[in-house]
Tab-separated table of N, CA and C and ligand atoms in Angstrom:
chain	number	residue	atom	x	y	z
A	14	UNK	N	-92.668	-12.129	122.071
A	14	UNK	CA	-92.962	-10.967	121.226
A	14	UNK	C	-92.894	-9.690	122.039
A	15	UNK	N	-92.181	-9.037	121.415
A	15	UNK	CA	-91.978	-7.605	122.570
A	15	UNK	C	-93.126	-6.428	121.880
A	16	UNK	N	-93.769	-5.697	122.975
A	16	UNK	CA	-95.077	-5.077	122.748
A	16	UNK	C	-94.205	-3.513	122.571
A	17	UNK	N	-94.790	-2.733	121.781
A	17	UNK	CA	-93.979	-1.331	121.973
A	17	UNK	C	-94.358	-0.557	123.335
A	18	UNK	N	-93.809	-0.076	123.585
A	18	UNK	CA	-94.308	0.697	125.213
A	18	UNK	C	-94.663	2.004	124.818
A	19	UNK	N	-96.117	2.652	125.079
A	19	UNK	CA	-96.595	3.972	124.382
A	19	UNK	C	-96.480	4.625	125.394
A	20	UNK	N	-95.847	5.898	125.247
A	20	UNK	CA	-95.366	6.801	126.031
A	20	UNK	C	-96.609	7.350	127.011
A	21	UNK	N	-96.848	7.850	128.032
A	21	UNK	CA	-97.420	7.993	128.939
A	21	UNK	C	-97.477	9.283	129.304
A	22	UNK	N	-98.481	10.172	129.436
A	22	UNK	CA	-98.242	11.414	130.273
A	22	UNK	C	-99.111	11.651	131.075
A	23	UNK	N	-99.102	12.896	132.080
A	23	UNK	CA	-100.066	12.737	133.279
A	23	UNK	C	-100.817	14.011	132.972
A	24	UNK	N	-102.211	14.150	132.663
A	24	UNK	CA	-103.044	15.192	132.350
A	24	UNK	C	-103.156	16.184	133.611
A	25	UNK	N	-102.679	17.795	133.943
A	25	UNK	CA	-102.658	18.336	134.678
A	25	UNK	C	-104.076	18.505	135.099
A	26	UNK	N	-105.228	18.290	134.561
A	26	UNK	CA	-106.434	18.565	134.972
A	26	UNK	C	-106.877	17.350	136.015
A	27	UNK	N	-107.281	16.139	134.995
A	27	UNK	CA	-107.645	15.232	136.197
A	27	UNK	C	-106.435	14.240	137.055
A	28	UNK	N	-105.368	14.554	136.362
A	28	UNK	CA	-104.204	13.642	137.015
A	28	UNK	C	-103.953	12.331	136.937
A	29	UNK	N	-104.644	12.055	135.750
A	29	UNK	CA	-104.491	10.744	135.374
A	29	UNK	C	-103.707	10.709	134.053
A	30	UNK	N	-102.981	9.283	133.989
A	30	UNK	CA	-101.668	9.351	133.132
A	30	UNK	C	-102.498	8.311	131.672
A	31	UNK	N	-102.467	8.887	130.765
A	31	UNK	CA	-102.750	8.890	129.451
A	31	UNK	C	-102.192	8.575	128.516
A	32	UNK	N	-101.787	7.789	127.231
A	32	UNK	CA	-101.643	8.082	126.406
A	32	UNK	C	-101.159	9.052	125.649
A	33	UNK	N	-99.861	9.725	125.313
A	33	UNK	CA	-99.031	10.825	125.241
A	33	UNK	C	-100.007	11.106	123.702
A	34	UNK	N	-100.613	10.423	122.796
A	34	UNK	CA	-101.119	10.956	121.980
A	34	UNK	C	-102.515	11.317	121.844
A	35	UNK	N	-103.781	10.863	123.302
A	35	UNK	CA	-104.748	11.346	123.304
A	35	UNK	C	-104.585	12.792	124.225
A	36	UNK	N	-103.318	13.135	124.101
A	36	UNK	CA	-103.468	14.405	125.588
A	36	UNK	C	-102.791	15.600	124.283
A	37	UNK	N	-103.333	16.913	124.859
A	37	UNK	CA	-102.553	17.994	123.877
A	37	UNK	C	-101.297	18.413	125.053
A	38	UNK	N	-100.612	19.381	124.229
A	38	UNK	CA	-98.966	19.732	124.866
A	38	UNK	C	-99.525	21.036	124.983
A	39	UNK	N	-99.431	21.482	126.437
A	39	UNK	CA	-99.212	23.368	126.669
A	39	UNK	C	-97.845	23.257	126.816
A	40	UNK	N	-97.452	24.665	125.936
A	40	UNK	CA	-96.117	24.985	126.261
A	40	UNK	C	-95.728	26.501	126.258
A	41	UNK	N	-94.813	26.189	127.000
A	41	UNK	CA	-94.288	27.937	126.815
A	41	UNK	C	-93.251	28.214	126.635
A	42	UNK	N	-92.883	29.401	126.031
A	42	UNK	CA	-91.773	29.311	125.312
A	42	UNK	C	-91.504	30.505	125.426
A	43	UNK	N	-90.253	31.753	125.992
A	43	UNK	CA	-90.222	33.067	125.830
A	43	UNK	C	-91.165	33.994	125.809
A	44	UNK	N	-91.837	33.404	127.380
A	44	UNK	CA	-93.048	34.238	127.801
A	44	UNK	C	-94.524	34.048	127.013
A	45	UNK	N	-94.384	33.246	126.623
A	45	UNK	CA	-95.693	33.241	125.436
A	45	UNK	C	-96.235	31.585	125.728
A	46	UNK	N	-97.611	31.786	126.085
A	46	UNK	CA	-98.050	30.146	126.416
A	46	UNK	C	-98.916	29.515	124.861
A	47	UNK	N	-98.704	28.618	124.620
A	47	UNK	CA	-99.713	28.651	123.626
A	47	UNK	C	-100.052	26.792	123.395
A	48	UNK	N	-101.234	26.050	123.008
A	48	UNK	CA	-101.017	25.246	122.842
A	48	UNK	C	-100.424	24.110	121.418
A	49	UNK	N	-99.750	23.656	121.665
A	49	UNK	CA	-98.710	22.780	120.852
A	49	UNK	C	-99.900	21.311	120.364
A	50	UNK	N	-99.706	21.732	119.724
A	50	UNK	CA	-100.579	20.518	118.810
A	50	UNK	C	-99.489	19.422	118.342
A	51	UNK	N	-98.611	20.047	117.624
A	51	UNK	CA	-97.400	18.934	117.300
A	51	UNK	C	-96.842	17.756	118.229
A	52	UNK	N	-96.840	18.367	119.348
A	52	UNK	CA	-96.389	17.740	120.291
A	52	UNK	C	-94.531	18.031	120.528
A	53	UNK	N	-94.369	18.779	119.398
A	53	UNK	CA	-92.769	18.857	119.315
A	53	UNK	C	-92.063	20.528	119.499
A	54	UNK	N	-93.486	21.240	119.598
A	54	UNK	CA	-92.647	22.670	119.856
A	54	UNK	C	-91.593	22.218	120.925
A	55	UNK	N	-90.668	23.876	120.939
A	55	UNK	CA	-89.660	23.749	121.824
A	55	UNK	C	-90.606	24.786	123.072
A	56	UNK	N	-89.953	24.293	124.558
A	56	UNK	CA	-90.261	25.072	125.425
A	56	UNK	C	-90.733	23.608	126.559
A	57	UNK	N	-91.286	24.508	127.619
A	57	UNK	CA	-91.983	23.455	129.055
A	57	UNK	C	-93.257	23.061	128.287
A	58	UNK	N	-93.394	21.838	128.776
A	58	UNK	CA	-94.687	21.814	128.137
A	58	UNK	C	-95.652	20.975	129.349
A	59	UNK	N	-96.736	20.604	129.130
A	59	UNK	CA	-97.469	20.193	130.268
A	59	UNK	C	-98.984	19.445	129.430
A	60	UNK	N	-98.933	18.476	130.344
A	60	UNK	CA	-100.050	17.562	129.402
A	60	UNK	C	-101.584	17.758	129.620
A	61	UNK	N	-102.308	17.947	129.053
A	61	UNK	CA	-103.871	17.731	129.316
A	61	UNK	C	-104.787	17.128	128.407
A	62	UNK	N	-106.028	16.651	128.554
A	62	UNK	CA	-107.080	15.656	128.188
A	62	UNK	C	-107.368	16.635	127.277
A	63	UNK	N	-108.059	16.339	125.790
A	63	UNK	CA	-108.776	17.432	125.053
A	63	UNK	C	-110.243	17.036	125.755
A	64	UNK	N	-110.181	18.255	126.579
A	64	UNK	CA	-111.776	18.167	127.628
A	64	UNK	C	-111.563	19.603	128.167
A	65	UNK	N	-112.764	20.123	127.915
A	65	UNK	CA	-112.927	21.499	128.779
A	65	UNK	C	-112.889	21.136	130.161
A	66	UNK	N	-113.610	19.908	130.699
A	66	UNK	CA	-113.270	19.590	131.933
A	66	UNK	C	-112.693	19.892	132.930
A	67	UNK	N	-111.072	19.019	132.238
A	67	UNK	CA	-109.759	18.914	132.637
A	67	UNK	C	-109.584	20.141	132.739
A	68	UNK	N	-109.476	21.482	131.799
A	68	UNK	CA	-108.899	22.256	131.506
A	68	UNK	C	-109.319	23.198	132.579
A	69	UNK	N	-110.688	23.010	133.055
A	69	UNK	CA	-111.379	24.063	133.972
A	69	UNK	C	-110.567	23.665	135.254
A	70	UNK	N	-110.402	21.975	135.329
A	70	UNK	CA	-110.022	22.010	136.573
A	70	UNK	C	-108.708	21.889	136.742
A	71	UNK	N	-107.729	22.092	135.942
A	71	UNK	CA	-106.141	22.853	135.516
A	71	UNK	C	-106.172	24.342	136.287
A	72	UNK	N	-107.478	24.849	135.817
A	72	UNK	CA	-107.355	26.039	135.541
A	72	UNK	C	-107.636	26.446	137.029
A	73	UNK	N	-108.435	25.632	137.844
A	73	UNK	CA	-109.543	26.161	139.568
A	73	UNK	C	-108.241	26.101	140.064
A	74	UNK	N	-106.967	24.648	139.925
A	74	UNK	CA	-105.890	24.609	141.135
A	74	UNK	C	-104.720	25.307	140.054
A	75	UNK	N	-104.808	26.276	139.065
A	75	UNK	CA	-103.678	26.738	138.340
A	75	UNK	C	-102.585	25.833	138.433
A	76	UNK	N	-102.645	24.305	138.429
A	76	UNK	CA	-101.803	23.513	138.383
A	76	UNK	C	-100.897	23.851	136.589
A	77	UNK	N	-101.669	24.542	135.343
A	77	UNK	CA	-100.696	24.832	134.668
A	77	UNK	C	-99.676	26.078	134.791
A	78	UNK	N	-100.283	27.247	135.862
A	78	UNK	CA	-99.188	27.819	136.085
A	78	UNK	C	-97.652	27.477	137.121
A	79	UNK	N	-98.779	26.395	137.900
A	79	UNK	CA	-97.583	25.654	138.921
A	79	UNK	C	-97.036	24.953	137.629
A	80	UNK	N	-96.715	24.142	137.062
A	80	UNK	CA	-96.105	22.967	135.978
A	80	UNK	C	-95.167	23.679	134.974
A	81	UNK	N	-95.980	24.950	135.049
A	81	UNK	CA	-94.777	25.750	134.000
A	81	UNK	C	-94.058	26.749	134.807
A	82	UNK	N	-93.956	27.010	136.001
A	82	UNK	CA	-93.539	27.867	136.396
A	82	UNK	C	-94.185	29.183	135.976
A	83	UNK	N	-94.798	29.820	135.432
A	83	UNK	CA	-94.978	31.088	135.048
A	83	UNK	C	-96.642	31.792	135.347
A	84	UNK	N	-96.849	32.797	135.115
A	84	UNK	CA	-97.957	33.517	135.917
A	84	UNK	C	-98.996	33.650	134.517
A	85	UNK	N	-99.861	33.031	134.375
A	85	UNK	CA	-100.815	33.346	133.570
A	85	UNK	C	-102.131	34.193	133.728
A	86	UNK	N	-102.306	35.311	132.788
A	86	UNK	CA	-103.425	35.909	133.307
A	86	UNK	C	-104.486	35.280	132.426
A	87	UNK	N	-105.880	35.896	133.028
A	87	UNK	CA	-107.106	35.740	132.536
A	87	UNK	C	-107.565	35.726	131.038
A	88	UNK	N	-106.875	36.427	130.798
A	88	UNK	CA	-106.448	36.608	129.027
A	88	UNK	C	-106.078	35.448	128.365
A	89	UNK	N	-104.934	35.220	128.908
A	89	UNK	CA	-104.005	34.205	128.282
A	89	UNK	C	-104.876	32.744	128.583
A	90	UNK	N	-105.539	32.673	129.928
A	90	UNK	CA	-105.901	31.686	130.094
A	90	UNK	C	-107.369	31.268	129.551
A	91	UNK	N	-108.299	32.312	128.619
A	91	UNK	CA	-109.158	32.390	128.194
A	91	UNK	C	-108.718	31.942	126.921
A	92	UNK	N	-107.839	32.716	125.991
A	92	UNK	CA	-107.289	32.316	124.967
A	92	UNK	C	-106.830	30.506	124.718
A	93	UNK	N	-106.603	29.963	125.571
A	93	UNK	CA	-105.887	28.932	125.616
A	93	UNK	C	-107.137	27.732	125.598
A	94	UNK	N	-108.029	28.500	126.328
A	94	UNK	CA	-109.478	27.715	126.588
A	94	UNK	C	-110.133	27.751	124.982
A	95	UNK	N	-110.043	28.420	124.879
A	95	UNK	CA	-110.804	28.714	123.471
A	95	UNK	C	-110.061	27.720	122.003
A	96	UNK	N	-108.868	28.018	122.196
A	96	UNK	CA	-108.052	26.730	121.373
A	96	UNK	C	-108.066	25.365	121.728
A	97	UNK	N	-108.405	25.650	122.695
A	97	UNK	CA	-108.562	23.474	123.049
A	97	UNK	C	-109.995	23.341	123.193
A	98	UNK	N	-110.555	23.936	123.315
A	98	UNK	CA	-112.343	23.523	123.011
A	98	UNK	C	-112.324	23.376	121.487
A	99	UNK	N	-111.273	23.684	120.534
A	99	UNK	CA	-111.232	23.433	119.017
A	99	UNK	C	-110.501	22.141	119.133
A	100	UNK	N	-110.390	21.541	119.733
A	100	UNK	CA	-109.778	20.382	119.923
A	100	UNK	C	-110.380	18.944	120.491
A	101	UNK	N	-111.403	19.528	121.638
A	101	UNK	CA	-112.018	18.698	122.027
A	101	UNK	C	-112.957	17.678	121.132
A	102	UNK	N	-112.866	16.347	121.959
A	102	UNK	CA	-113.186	15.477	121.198
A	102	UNK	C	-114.694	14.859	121.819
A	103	UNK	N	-115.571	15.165	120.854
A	103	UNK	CA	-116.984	14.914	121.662
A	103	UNK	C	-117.220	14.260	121.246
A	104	UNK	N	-118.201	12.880	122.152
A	104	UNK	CA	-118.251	11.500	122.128
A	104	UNK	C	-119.747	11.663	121.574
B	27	ZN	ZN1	-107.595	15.019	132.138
């Protein structure tokens, strides 16, 4: 019996590889970062845990501005915090 193989991604916060559907998609797209819920916008995208956690500690080694290439300010990166804490999933 062949098992389906569920796609895998690696959460930029804690670096552990997940489940492509418990992780949200940052992406960016023509200068504009925003997070992708679909999972299908177009642009770079980069995986993380719905966890403020993760996101803080994305945020201490700016491993999402390393992953996307691009320079995020305080703004943008506040904004982004604020949409995935609407996301987070509390146990
Ligand atoms: Zn994580």
């Amino acid at each position: 019996m062949k098992t389906k193989k569920i796609p895998m991604r690696r959460c930029v916060g804690c670096m552990e590889s997940k489940p492509k559907r418990e992780l949200i998609r940052i992406v960016t797209y023509d200068g504009e970062v925003k997070l992708d819920a679909t999972g299908k916008a177009n642009g770079r995208g980069v995986y993380l845990c719905k966890s403020v956690d993760c996101f803080e500690k994305a945020k201490k080694r700016k491993s999402i501005n390393r992953s996307l290439n691009i320079e995020l300010n305080e703004e943008q990166l506040n904004l982004l915090f604020k949409e995935l804490s609407q996301y987070e999933e509390k146990n």
